[in-house]
XYZ file of C-alpha atoms in Angstrom:
701
model
C -3.470 -9.882 -8.383
C -4.403 -8.870 -5.121
C -4.684 -10.467 -1.276
C -7.384 -10.714 0.414
C -6.460 -8.322 3.711
C -8.868 -10.618 5.890
C -7.217 -14.289 5.811
C -3.721 -13.046 3.518
C -4.765 -14.997 0.096
C -3.969 -13.977 -3.526
C -7.222 -13.301 -5.616
C -8.060 -12.472 -8.804
C -8.562 -8.185 -8.761
C -12.112 -9.238 -11.384
C -13.796 -12.187 -9.553
C -12.972 -11.799 -6.332
C -15.712 -9.588 -4.366
C -14.989 -5.706 -3.319
C -15.519 -3.047 -0.761
C -14.281 0.526 -0.753
C -12.193 2.694 2.171
C -11.468 6.323 2.845
C -10.895 6.368 -1.406
C -9.362 3.095 -1.428
C -10.259 -0.080 -2.660
C -9.535 -4.207 -1.022
C -10.692 -7.206 -2.225
C -12.074 -10.291 -0.556
C -11.914 -13.560 -1.591
C -15.412 -14.509 0.707
C -18.840 -13.414 1.682
C -16.742 -14.396 5.963
C -13.614 -12.567 5.238
C -15.785 -8.871 3.621
C -18.063 -9.232 6.589
C -15.640 -9.631 8.640
C -13.720 -6.520 7.204
C -16.934 -4.012 6.982
C -18.560 -5.524 10.121
C -15.336 -7.340 12.611
C -17.695 -7.683 15.605
C -20.307 -8.861 13.633
C -19.009 -10.770 12.080
C -16.927 -12.569 15.505
C -21.251 -12.597 17.069
C -22.103 -14.961 13.733
C -18.826 -16.632 14.259
C -19.588 -17.964 18.316
C -22.660 -18.944 17.614
C -21.243 -21.453 14.717
C -18.797 -22.583 16.946
C -21.051 -23.422 19.889
C -23.567 -25.373 17.053
C -20.372 -26.980 15.881
C -18.683 -27.998 19.552
C -22.243 -28.486 21.301
C -22.596 -31.685 18.348
C -19.570 -32.437 19.344
C -19.805 -32.798 23.010
C -22.745 -34.482 22.743
C -21.318 -37.138 20.036
C -18.297 -37.642 22.750
C -21.049 -38.059 25.362
C -22.997 -40.457 23.943
C -19.145 -42.193 23.170
C -19.032 -42.348 26.028
C -21.599 -43.874 27.316
C -21.982 -46.544 24.755
C -18.412 -47.555 26.563
C -19.911 -47.854 29.204
C -22.790 -49.585 28.270
C -20.325 -51.643 26.722
C -18.640 -52.779 30.000
C -21.467 -53.491 31.974
C -22.785 -56.473 29.136
C -25.111 -53.832 27.369
C -25.873 -52.316 24.380
C -26.712 -49.508 22.384
C -30.114 -51.214 21.892
C -30.704 -52.617 25.214
C -29.358 -48.999 26.874
C -31.907 -46.700 25.067
C -35.101 -46.245 26.327
C -37.494 -45.368 23.165
C -38.965 -47.979 21.226
C -37.651 -47.643 17.516
C -34.103 -47.182 18.958
C -32.934 -50.797 16.999
C -34.090 -48.786 13.633
C -30.990 -46.526 15.244
C -27.708 -48.098 14.679
C -24.645 -45.883 15.722
C -24.271 -44.298 12.386
C -27.745 -43.044 11.982
C -26.857 -41.821 15.807
C -24.710 -39.762 15.095
C -26.366 -38.990 11.416
C -28.858 -36.962 13.905
C -25.358 -35.014 15.493
C -23.490 -34.469 12.981
C -26.197 -32.632 10.278
C -26.334 -30.235 11.737
C -22.853 -29.362 12.798
C -22.549 -29.566 8.725
C -24.806 -28.196 7.316
C -25.191 -24.959 9.874
C -21.633 -25.367 11.688
C -19.619 -25.232 8.856
C -22.636 -22.597 6.723
C -19.929 -20.375 6.232
C -17.121 -22.875 4.351
C -19.993 -23.417 1.513
C -20.636 -20.439 1.052
C -17.412 -19.358 0.370
C -16.805 -22.118 -1.371
C -19.280 -20.693 -3.963
C -17.571 -18.267 -4.124
C -14.398 -19.636 -4.610
C -16.163 -22.107 -6.875
C -17.270 -18.971 -9.334
C -15.052 -17.004 -9.085
C -11.932 -19.059 -9.812
C -10.420 -18.680 -6.469
C -9.867 -21.644 -4.814
C -9.639 -20.515 -1.476
C -9.520 -21.909 2.406
C -12.907 -22.659 2.896
C -12.784 -24.883 -0.889
C -10.838 -27.250 1.206
C -12.583 -26.965 4.138
C -16.075 -28.294 2.354
C -14.626 -30.783 0.451
C -12.752 -32.644 3.497
C -15.795 -32.490 5.024
C -18.710 -33.045 2.825
C -16.470 -36.016 1.841
C -16.503 -37.210 5.401
C -19.957 -37.121 5.445
C -20.936 -38.139 2.234
C -19.464 -41.437 2.380
C -20.591 -42.074 6.144
C -24.304 -41.504 5.107
C -24.026 -43.907 2.323
C -22.452 -46.320 4.815
C -25.437 -45.536 6.715
C -28.347 -46.068 4.722
C -27.116 -47.493 1.059
C -23.797 -49.097 1.960
C -24.361 -51.822 -0.999
C -23.351 -49.662 -3.981
C -19.931 -49.296 -2.007
C -17.070 -50.424 -3.526
C -15.833 -52.047 0.001
C -15.897 -55.177 1.836
C -18.558 -54.483 5.625
C -15.880 -55.105 8.008
C -13.761 -51.813 6.272
C -17.761 -49.839 6.106
C -16.916 -47.391 8.667
C -18.179 -43.419 10.050
C -16.141 -41.128 9.003
C -18.910 -38.666 10.469
C -17.361 -38.265 13.971
C -14.594 -36.858 11.475
C -16.153 -34.188 9.627
C -18.270 -33.054 12.694
C -14.605 -32.332 14.551
C -12.575 -30.554 11.853
C -14.805 -28.176 11.304
C -15.102 -27.681 15.640
C -12.066 -27.160 15.297
C -11.663 -24.863 12.395
C -14.343 -22.583 13.701
C -12.667 -22.178 17.425
C -9.811 -22.005 15.414
C -10.521 -18.865 12.969
C -12.646 -18.028 16.330
C -10.214 -17.490 18.121
C -7.982 -16.134 14.794
C -9.927 -13.105 14.471
C -10.800 -12.185 18.374
C -6.700 -11.792 18.266
C -6.668 -9.672 15.585
C -9.506 -7.561 16.329
C -7.597 -7.005 19.743
C -4.218 -6.447 17.928
C -6.077 -4.052 14.663
C -7.128 -1.677 17.501
C -4.956 1.320 15.781
C -7.057 2.445 12.861
C -10.073 1.531 14.401
C -9.152 3.839 17.507
C -7.901 7.015 14.871
C -11.226 6.390 13.292
C -12.974 6.765 16.492
C -11.853 10.259 17.777
C -13.665 12.292 15.512
C -16.685 12.962 17.625
C -19.925 12.965 15.797
C -21.043 16.157 16.460
C -19.875 19.779 16.527
C -20.608 23.288 17.502
C -20.207 26.185 13.872
C -21.794 29.362 13.486
C -24.071 30.614 11.444
C -25.276 33.721 10.497
C -24.496 34.766 13.766
C -26.071 32.219 15.472
C -24.090 28.438 17.161
C -25.689 25.482 15.539
C -24.843 21.882 16.465
C -24.183 19.916 12.778
C -22.638 16.598 12.066
C -19.273 16.591 12.133
C -18.543 15.201 7.893
C -21.386 19.061 7.063
C -18.646 21.304 8.396
C -17.342 23.702 5.635
C -13.255 25.187 4.831
C -12.951 28.346 6.635
C -16.017 27.901 9.190
C -15.866 29.108 12.777
C -15.900 26.268 15.685
C -17.161 27.015 19.425
C -14.860 24.068 21.326
C -16.079 24.379 24.522
C -13.898 22.548 27.378
C -14.349 17.999 27.805
C -14.857 18.948 23.830
C -13.396 17.176 21.246
C -11.835 19.137 17.931
C -14.086 18.415 14.908
C -11.849 19.544 12.347
C -7.871 20.793 11.098
C -8.481 24.786 12.543
C -6.462 27.493 13.208
C -7.411 29.605 16.778
C -9.149 33.044 15.817
C -10.349 33.725 19.459
C -9.106 31.796 23.496
C -6.566 30.426 24.821
C -7.122 26.881 26.129
C -4.292 22.827 26.499
C -5.327 20.298 23.740
C -4.633 16.354 24.630
C -2.938 15.946 21.319
C -1.666 12.317 22.994
C -4.162 9.864 21.167
C -1.851 11.586 17.625
C 0.711 11.713 18.712
C 1.388 9.558 22.492
C 3.145 13.395 23.443
C 1.631 12.820 26.908
C 1.370 16.826 27.993
C -1.162 19.044 26.565
C 0.095 21.503 24.318
C -1.366 24.869 24.338
C -2.771 26.552 22.249
C -3.947 30.421 21.395
C -4.713 32.914 18.530
C -3.343 31.728 15.362
C -2.269 28.600 16.639
C -2.483 25.194 14.321
C -5.542 21.843 15.972
C -5.882 19.069 14.887
C -8.962 16.944 14.378
C -9.528 14.642 16.730
C -7.583 16.041 20.059
C -9.800 16.618 22.745
C -9.822 20.420 24.210
C -9.305 20.406 28.221
C -8.899 24.132 29.975
C -10.970 26.687 27.841
C -13.199 27.206 25.752
C -11.956 27.983 22.165
C -13.964 29.670 18.579
C -11.321 27.978 15.554
C -12.112 29.053 11.936
C -12.069 24.875 9.597
C -9.224 24.578 7.381
C -8.919 21.073 5.780
C -11.481 19.103 6.008
C -12.987 15.239 5.551
C -10.010 13.157 3.883
C -7.993 16.020 2.967
C -7.725 16.588 7.325
C -4.259 14.886 9.488
C -6.810 11.995 10.895
C -7.912 10.661 8.038
C -4.149 11.422 6.673
C -3.310 9.189 9.094
C -5.778 6.939 9.141
C -4.677 6.731 5.538
C -1.077 5.224 6.005
C -1.794 3.549 8.548
C -3.971 1.204 6.552
C -2.719 1.279 3.294
C 0.655 0.458 5.298
C -0.878 -2.489 7.055
C -2.406 -3.785 3.962
C 0.913 -4.069 2.171
C 2.945 -6.724 0.946
C 6.817 -7.686 1.718
C 9.609 -9.026 -0.647
C 9.327 -12.178 0.361
C 5.710 -12.553 1.304
C 4.933 -11.998 -2.197
C 8.134 -14.755 -3.048
C 5.118 -16.908 -0.035
C 1.957 -15.252 -2.107
C 3.510 -16.749 -6.451
C 3.904 -20.286 -4.017
C 0.653 -20.506 -2.701
C -1.476 -19.594 -6.175
C 0.218 -22.893 -7.184
C -0.305 -24.372 -4.055
C -4.017 -24.780 -3.262
C -4.493 -27.135 -6.841
C -1.567 -29.163 -6.340
C -3.053 -29.431 -2.993
C -6.093 -30.736 -4.626
C -4.176 -33.106 -6.930
C -1.661 -34.921 -3.506
C -5.202 -35.253 -2.311
C -6.716 -37.625 -5.609
C -3.083 -38.861 -6.292
C -3.837 -39.697 -2.357
C -6.521 -41.169 -2.570
C -6.250 -43.515 -6.201
C -3.082 -44.588 -4.630
C -4.224 -46.054 -1.556
C -7.388 -47.442 -3.137
C -5.590 -49.674 -6.116
C -3.402 -50.234 -2.460
C -7.224 -52.500 -1.702
C -7.278 -49.801 1.292
C -10.286 -47.716 -0.264
C -11.023 -46.523 3.385
C -7.659 -45.737 4.682
C -7.636 -43.243 0.809
C -10.508 -41.694 1.988
C -9.165 -40.540 5.091
C -5.598 -40.055 3.498
C -7.617 -37.705 1.065
C -9.281 -35.792 3.740
C -6.213 -35.228 5.550
C -4.348 -33.783 2.875
C -6.630 -31.074 1.836
C -6.874 -30.277 5.524
C -3.921 -30.308 6.930
C -3.303 -27.989 3.563
C -4.825 -24.540 4.358
C -2.156 -22.218 3.845
C -3.716 -20.291 6.243
C -0.597 -19.339 8.854
C 0.935 -19.120 5.227
C -1.115 -16.103 3.953
C -1.958 -14.014 7.372
C 2.316 -14.533 7.764
C 2.533 -11.099 7.155
C -1.049 -9.846 6.860
C -0.653 -10.398 10.996
C 2.763 -8.503 12.673
C 1.726 -5.425 10.483
C -1.288 -5.118 11.378
C 0.110 -5.461 15.368
C 4.070 -3.502 14.627
C 1.909 -0.602 12.298
C -0.470 0.024 14.801
C 1.461 -0.157 18.183
C 3.723 2.587 15.719
C 0.754 4.479 14.998
C 0.397 4.888 18.970
C 3.540 6.188 19.319
C 2.458 8.970 16.683
C 5.273 6.746 14.068
C 3.368 6.061 10.805
C 5.271 2.926 8.547
C 4.350 3.236 4.847
C 4.929 -0.370 4.816
C 6.364 -3.262 4.633
C 9.107 -2.155 1.852
C 10.191 -0.487 4.145
C 10.410 -2.009 7.002
C 13.080 -5.246 4.931
C 15.054 -1.981 4.086
C 14.821 -0.728 8.417
C 16.221 -4.872 9.013
C 19.685 -3.357 6.800
C 19.687 0.129 8.207
C 23.688 0.040 8.935
C 23.628 4.171 9.088
C 21.278 6.993 10.219
C 23.047 10.558 8.625
C 20.665 13.407 10.926
C 20.329 16.678 9.263
C 21.860 19.478 12.329
C 18.996 21.807 12.558
C 16.223 21.306 13.638
C 16.600 17.010 14.338
C 19.586 16.911 16.841
C 19.021 20.596 18.001
C 15.715 22.407 18.698
C 15.725 24.543 15.556
C 15.454 28.210 17.026
C 18.679 30.252 17.449
C 19.491 32.814 19.679
C 22.301 35.585 18.747
C 24.708 35.055 21.231
C 27.257 37.303 20.109
C 27.705 40.960 18.160
C 31.575 41.495 17.693
C 31.768 45.094 15.675
C 34.757 45.621 13.819
C 36.115 48.865 11.914
C 34.769 51.507 13.882
C 31.050 50.545 13.223
C 29.623 50.736 16.177
C 27.695 47.537 17.839
C 23.116 48.670 17.260
C 24.565 50.040 13.526
C 26.122 46.005 13.255
C 22.907 44.514 14.501
C 20.991 47.207 13.003
C 22.363 46.715 9.410
C 22.239 42.678 9.562
C 18.438 42.326 10.897
C 17.625 45.045 7.540
C 18.564 42.494 5.256
C 17.674 38.847 7.071
C 14.373 40.094 7.289
C 13.908 38.976 4.032
C 14.261 35.737 5.134
C 12.951 33.410 6.362
C 15.398 30.611 7.387
C 15.935 30.128 11.038
C 19.133 31.983 11.830
C 18.272 34.895 10.109
C 14.541 34.978 12.117
C 16.558 34.597 15.491
C 18.906 38.309 14.101
C 15.680 39.844 13.361
C 14.264 38.680 17.286
C 17.403 40.170 18.814
C 17.188 43.487 17.301
C 13.733 43.520 17.540
C 13.404 42.688 21.474
C 16.439 45.783 21.665
C 14.505 47.912 20.413
C 16.696 49.089 17.591
C 15.800 51.117 14.353
C 15.574 48.385 11.916
C 16.437 49.998 7.933
C 13.915 48.883 4.651
C 16.168 47.299 2.203
C 16.081 47.082 -1.263
C 16.878 44.840 -3.837
C 17.845 41.776 -1.679
C 19.248 38.731 -2.953
C 19.278 35.312 -1.341
C 23.200 33.483 -1.923
C 22.731 29.843 -2.059
C 25.407 27.976 1.021
C 26.785 31.535 0.656
C 24.990 33.924 2.279
C 22.707 36.764 1.734
C 23.149 40.641 0.296
C 21.029 44.097 0.214
C 21.131 47.978 0.700
C 19.254 49.805 3.558
C 19.698 53.335 4.907
C 22.041 53.709 1.341
C 24.694 51.334 2.449
C 25.559 47.903 0.156
C 25.308 45.382 2.536
C 27.546 41.746 3.049
C 25.935 39.556 5.367
C 27.058 35.468 5.336
C 29.814 32.829 5.293
C 33.883 33.443 4.221
C 33.767 32.514 0.641
C 30.460 34.966 0.541
C 33.148 37.996 1.359
C 36.214 36.195 -0.514
C 34.063 35.632 -3.275
C 32.973 39.722 -3.349
C 37.398 40.595 -2.717
C 36.544 40.648 0.791
C 39.595 40.160 2.987
C 38.061 38.414 6.604
C 41.648 37.734 7.624
C 40.993 40.042 10.629
C 37.980 38.683 11.560
C 39.549 35.095 11.435
C 41.085 34.248 15.458
C 37.491 35.780 16.469
C 35.701 33.731 14.278
C 37.692 30.806 15.610
C 37.208 30.875 19.014
C 33.166 31.482 18.400
C 32.789 28.134 16.426
C 34.569 26.297 18.681
C 31.973 26.410 20.875
C 29.769 25.144 18.833
C 28.135 28.674 17.282
C 27.523 29.348 13.983
C 29.692 33.152 13.166
C 28.220 35.040 10.495
C 30.687 37.821 9.202
C 28.672 41.457 7.890
C 30.625 43.898 5.492
C 28.963 47.739 4.809
C 29.807 48.993 1.798
C 32.750 46.866 0.222
C 34.455 47.072 3.612
C 34.305 43.724 7.043
C 32.311 45.481 9.566
C 32.073 42.531 12.218
C 30.064 39.711 13.229
C 27.412 38.283 14.893
C 27.438 34.640 16.365
C 24.007 32.629 16.672
C 24.051 29.618 18.265
C 21.162 26.779 18.162
C 20.617 24.228 21.309
C 20.938 20.717 21.367
C 17.700 18.635 21.945
C 18.993 16.833 26.129
C 16.742 13.535 24.797
C 19.484 13.790 21.244
C 22.363 12.235 23.658
C 19.699 9.245 24.545
C 18.834 8.298 20.054
C 22.370 9.520 19.829
C 23.392 6.017 22.495
C 20.715 4.018 21.340
C 21.706 3.550 17.829
C 25.204 3.605 18.817
C 24.415 0.814 21.056
C 22.367 -1.238 17.916
C 25.616 -1.042 16.735
C 24.205 1.889 13.311
C 26.060 4.264 12.212
C 26.360 8.254 12.631
C 26.915 10.908 10.126
C 25.642 14.549 11.586
C 24.978 16.786 8.796
C 25.283 20.371 8.628
C 25.144 24.107 6.964
C 27.663 25.520 9.032
C 31.693 25.613 8.996
C 33.236 22.858 9.899
C 34.462 24.125 13.971
C 30.986 24.888 14.553
C 29.631 20.889 12.898
C 32.860 19.112 15.106
C 31.243 21.012 18.347
C 28.017 19.720 19.004
C 28.668 16.708 16.908
C 31.559 15.725 19.577
C 28.553 16.973 22.357
C 26.728 14.683 21.330
C 29.534 11.940 20.921
C 29.448 11.265 16.653
C 32.265 11.467 15.645
C 31.029 11.852 11.064
C 31.032 15.048 10.787
C 30.168 16.707 6.617
C 29.803 20.818 7.363
C 29.570 22.933 4.714
C 26.538 21.036 3.235
C 24.931 22.733 0.722
C 20.699 21.583 1.052
C 20.669 20.857 -2.251
C 24.144 19.481 -2.059
C 22.863 16.520 1.100
C 20.924 14.196 -1.866
C 24.557 13.550 -3.641
C 26.052 12.373 -0.296
C 23.252 10.198 0.592
C 23.726 8.598 -2.913
C 28.013 8.698 -2.234
C 27.719 6.666 1.051
C 24.533 4.118 -0.989
C 27.709 3.866 -3.197
C 30.870 1.805 -0.605
C 27.601 0.047 0.544
C 25.862 1.562 3.217
C 22.573 0.867 3.562
C 21.415 4.785 4.482
C 17.848 6.123 7.095
C 17.973 10.128 6.509
C 15.997 11.729 9.269
C 15.195 14.949 8.491
C 12.923 17.883 7.550
C 10.042 16.505 5.229
C 9.511 20.015 3.094
C 13.551 21.404 3.329
C 15.100 18.031 3.377
C 12.461 16.355 0.516
C 15.084 14.667 -1.919
C 18.190 14.013 0.384
C 14.602 11.879 2.421
C 13.373 10.464 -1.095
C 16.979 9.454 -2.071
C 17.755 7.648 0.948
C 16.770 3.728 1.770
C 14.327 5.405 4.262
C 13.492 8.869 4.615
C 12.672 9.260 8.296
C 11.061 12.742 8.587
C 10.485 13.881 12.122
C 8.358 16.930 13.926
C 5.104 16.548 11.046
C 2.761 17.156 13.614
C 0.148 17.497 10.407
C 1.076 17.286 7.866
C 1.622 14.201 7.119
C 0.578 14.442 2.955
C 3.344 16.534 2.886
C 6.021 13.608 3.425
C 8.416 12.136 1.323
C 9.632 9.791 4.024
C 8.734 6.054 4.136
C 8.704 6.736 7.861
C 7.009 9.327 9.483
C 7.529 10.875 12.867
C 4.084 12.982 14.403
C 7.190 13.960 16.921
C 9.410 16.145 17.704
C 11.450 13.004 19.711
C 14.526 12.593 18.177
C 14.935 8.936 20.004
C 11.621 8.280 18.253
C 13.554 7.505 15.184
C 15.271 4.625 17.734
C 11.957 3.777 18.551
C 11.452 3.130 14.858
C 13.987 1.502 13.287
C 13.387 -1.138 16.329
C 9.761 -1.679 16.256
C 10.439 -2.108 11.957
C 12.539 -5.049 12.859
C 11.189 -6.723 15.717
C 7.859 -6.620 13.364
C 9.643 -7.726 10.619
C 11.148 -10.467 12.157
C 7.593 -11.858 13.025
C 6.599 -11.839 9.250
C 10.092 -14.390 9.254
C 9.807 -16.227 11.965
C 5.591 -16.654 10.190
C 6.162 -17.301 7.201
C 8.935 -19.755 8.632
C 6.700 -21.588 10.540
C 4.366 -21.661 8.210
C 6.410 -23.189 4.709
C 7.917 -25.653 7.357
C 4.538 -27.050 8.381
C 2.851 -27.174 5.383
C 5.445 -28.769 4.052
C 6.334 -32.097 6.478
C 2.474 -32.323 7.238
C 1.192 -33.042 3.287
C 3.664 -36.488 2.936
C 2.888 -37.037 6.373
C -1.374 -37.528 5.683
C -1.133 -38.492 2.150
C 1.110 -41.810 3.322
C -1.663 -42.465 5.852
C -0.090 -41.986 8.521
C -2.186 -38.533 9.882
C -5.203 -38.355 11.289
C -7.986 -36.479 9.519
C -8.997 -34.864 13.129
C -5.472 -34.273 14.494
C -5.084 -32.316 10.811
C -7.847 -29.948 11.686
C -6.458 -30.109 14.869
C -2.465 -29.106 13.610
C -4.294 -26.573 11.211
C -6.407 -24.273 12.913
C -2.505 -24.161 15.873
C -0.441 -23.091 13.199
C -2.986 -20.694 12.282
C -3.633 -19.645 15.594
C 0.516 -19.925 16.650
C 0.896 -17.211 13.797
C -1.699 -14.749 15.473
C -0.945 -15.106 19.134
C 3.727 -14.674 18.049
C 2.601 -11.522 15.710
C 0.453 -10.759 18.922
C 3.273 -10.948 21.239
C 5.213 -7.513 19.174
C 2.213 -5.195 20.743
C 4.279 -6.599 24.626
C 7.804 -6.003 23.558
C 9.735 -3.313 24.546
C 11.731 -0.476 21.389
C 11.815 2.842 23.181
């Protein structure tokens, strides 16, 4: 089974109409839904024409009826006040027949076309119910006017229901038209993203600059991007310097400085200087294409609560036809044929499960689109459902709450080693490591102009430190556990270490040739927005935990500055996932926030993984929520927006189910005029769309 992304109808994949977009197959219940998906603006124009025809017919009927009332009040009849000689032949029913027939077959043509597809594919849809109901009223009225003797009713009961048919078609078309207009505006996020990529690019080929279609760019080709032009594909800067506006992808308003060696994202706007860039990713591999694909997949995903509703809809439509037939038969047996006919039409019209089908897609379209505008990618409805249940958010410290750019703050020599030698030896063994702390030590040595010796026998000891040989010495650098394991007593450095750690610094011990040589302390700065994010989560009554590989004193000092009470220190990278599992075993629903690559196991283990600062590497992320910007406040925004979107989905489903459950019995017992049923059905779908669109205005930051 699949769901039509336009109307939400559940359909069989084998018989549905299909369309391909960005390597994904979409399934449709009718040609109208397919056309709306492929060309929403064109379909809206066609729908506007059909609405105009239908409303013109209904207005003409209203004018004719008003004229008849005025004439009757004056003592005339429709025959005496109409000016044409052949008028006596034209009874009231024939006038209505002339006015309603274009509405029925031109205005309502899309319903007949969709019905034929429904019959052919065995997927009974809304078009089928509308067409069956209005055609029944229309055909019965034709028989009353032209073939009255074949009907099993007395002359007194032979009313015509042309108006019922026309007004139903007009109401439903108007409702669908308004629905599509709102949905088109609400789903602007994907179209806006798709429109970012320029149509052409300037490429250097055979030493000359040529303009080519953007889809013809090849990897490693050099592109020339002038100020004011969009960058056509993901690339690396090979020449030039400029400020690039990435706000359309990241939501970050400030331009980003780009220079030689920097990476640029396709679809972003070059502002100040000319750049030469080398293409690194093209087509569906670009960050823009990945983001579009993620947003589309999220918008077409299905929440668990919606899947239950979909199962109801599968049996709902055939059941409605059965109820309509039973209502008709019951009234006919009771001698009330006209009333049975009206009940039949009213049940078919009122029971259209449109609101039920679009309850989730409508809210997802707005919520996921709003998130994408802010540089937040939510992978789907399941993530939204989990987000509303989150009790705890776990932050990895480095690069999430702190900048991830530490600097050396203290060099404390011991055992007669000079400060310069201590830093030289430390930089020698750290030169082979990619850890942020290692880079800080190497940069400190470089800035001081020290001669760093080459190292052999380099070995990284996970969770402890590193070792190597340089300048004829065996060098060991790491935490207390490493030195203790190697038989070196760190007690002489304990007091100094403790003092540094209380200040929130990471203090590392260095041993040379088996002797404790000194301490090097490195500190990372807390992101200025981190405290604001923590306070907002606490305001939302969500528990906060900080994970750190640092020793307890350092971790506690940073946590205290941020106002975090729960801290788990000295956690090895491989153990983060187990910490998450431990929390889950105690009943906590956990969101893990961290680096999408380094923290992948923990992100995958958590109920929701939130990967922060992903930039252009969207495809690598294992998180259910991906934050393109490196702003920890987006964690709060993503959770609040997820909860708000899920609340809208539940409101929509409740309204749709309540409406159908209450209206069908009322229609079946003949207490609901089909015209009112049509208006109620159109308003129910429209209310779901409007309720979802209100999400666009909700403040969640």
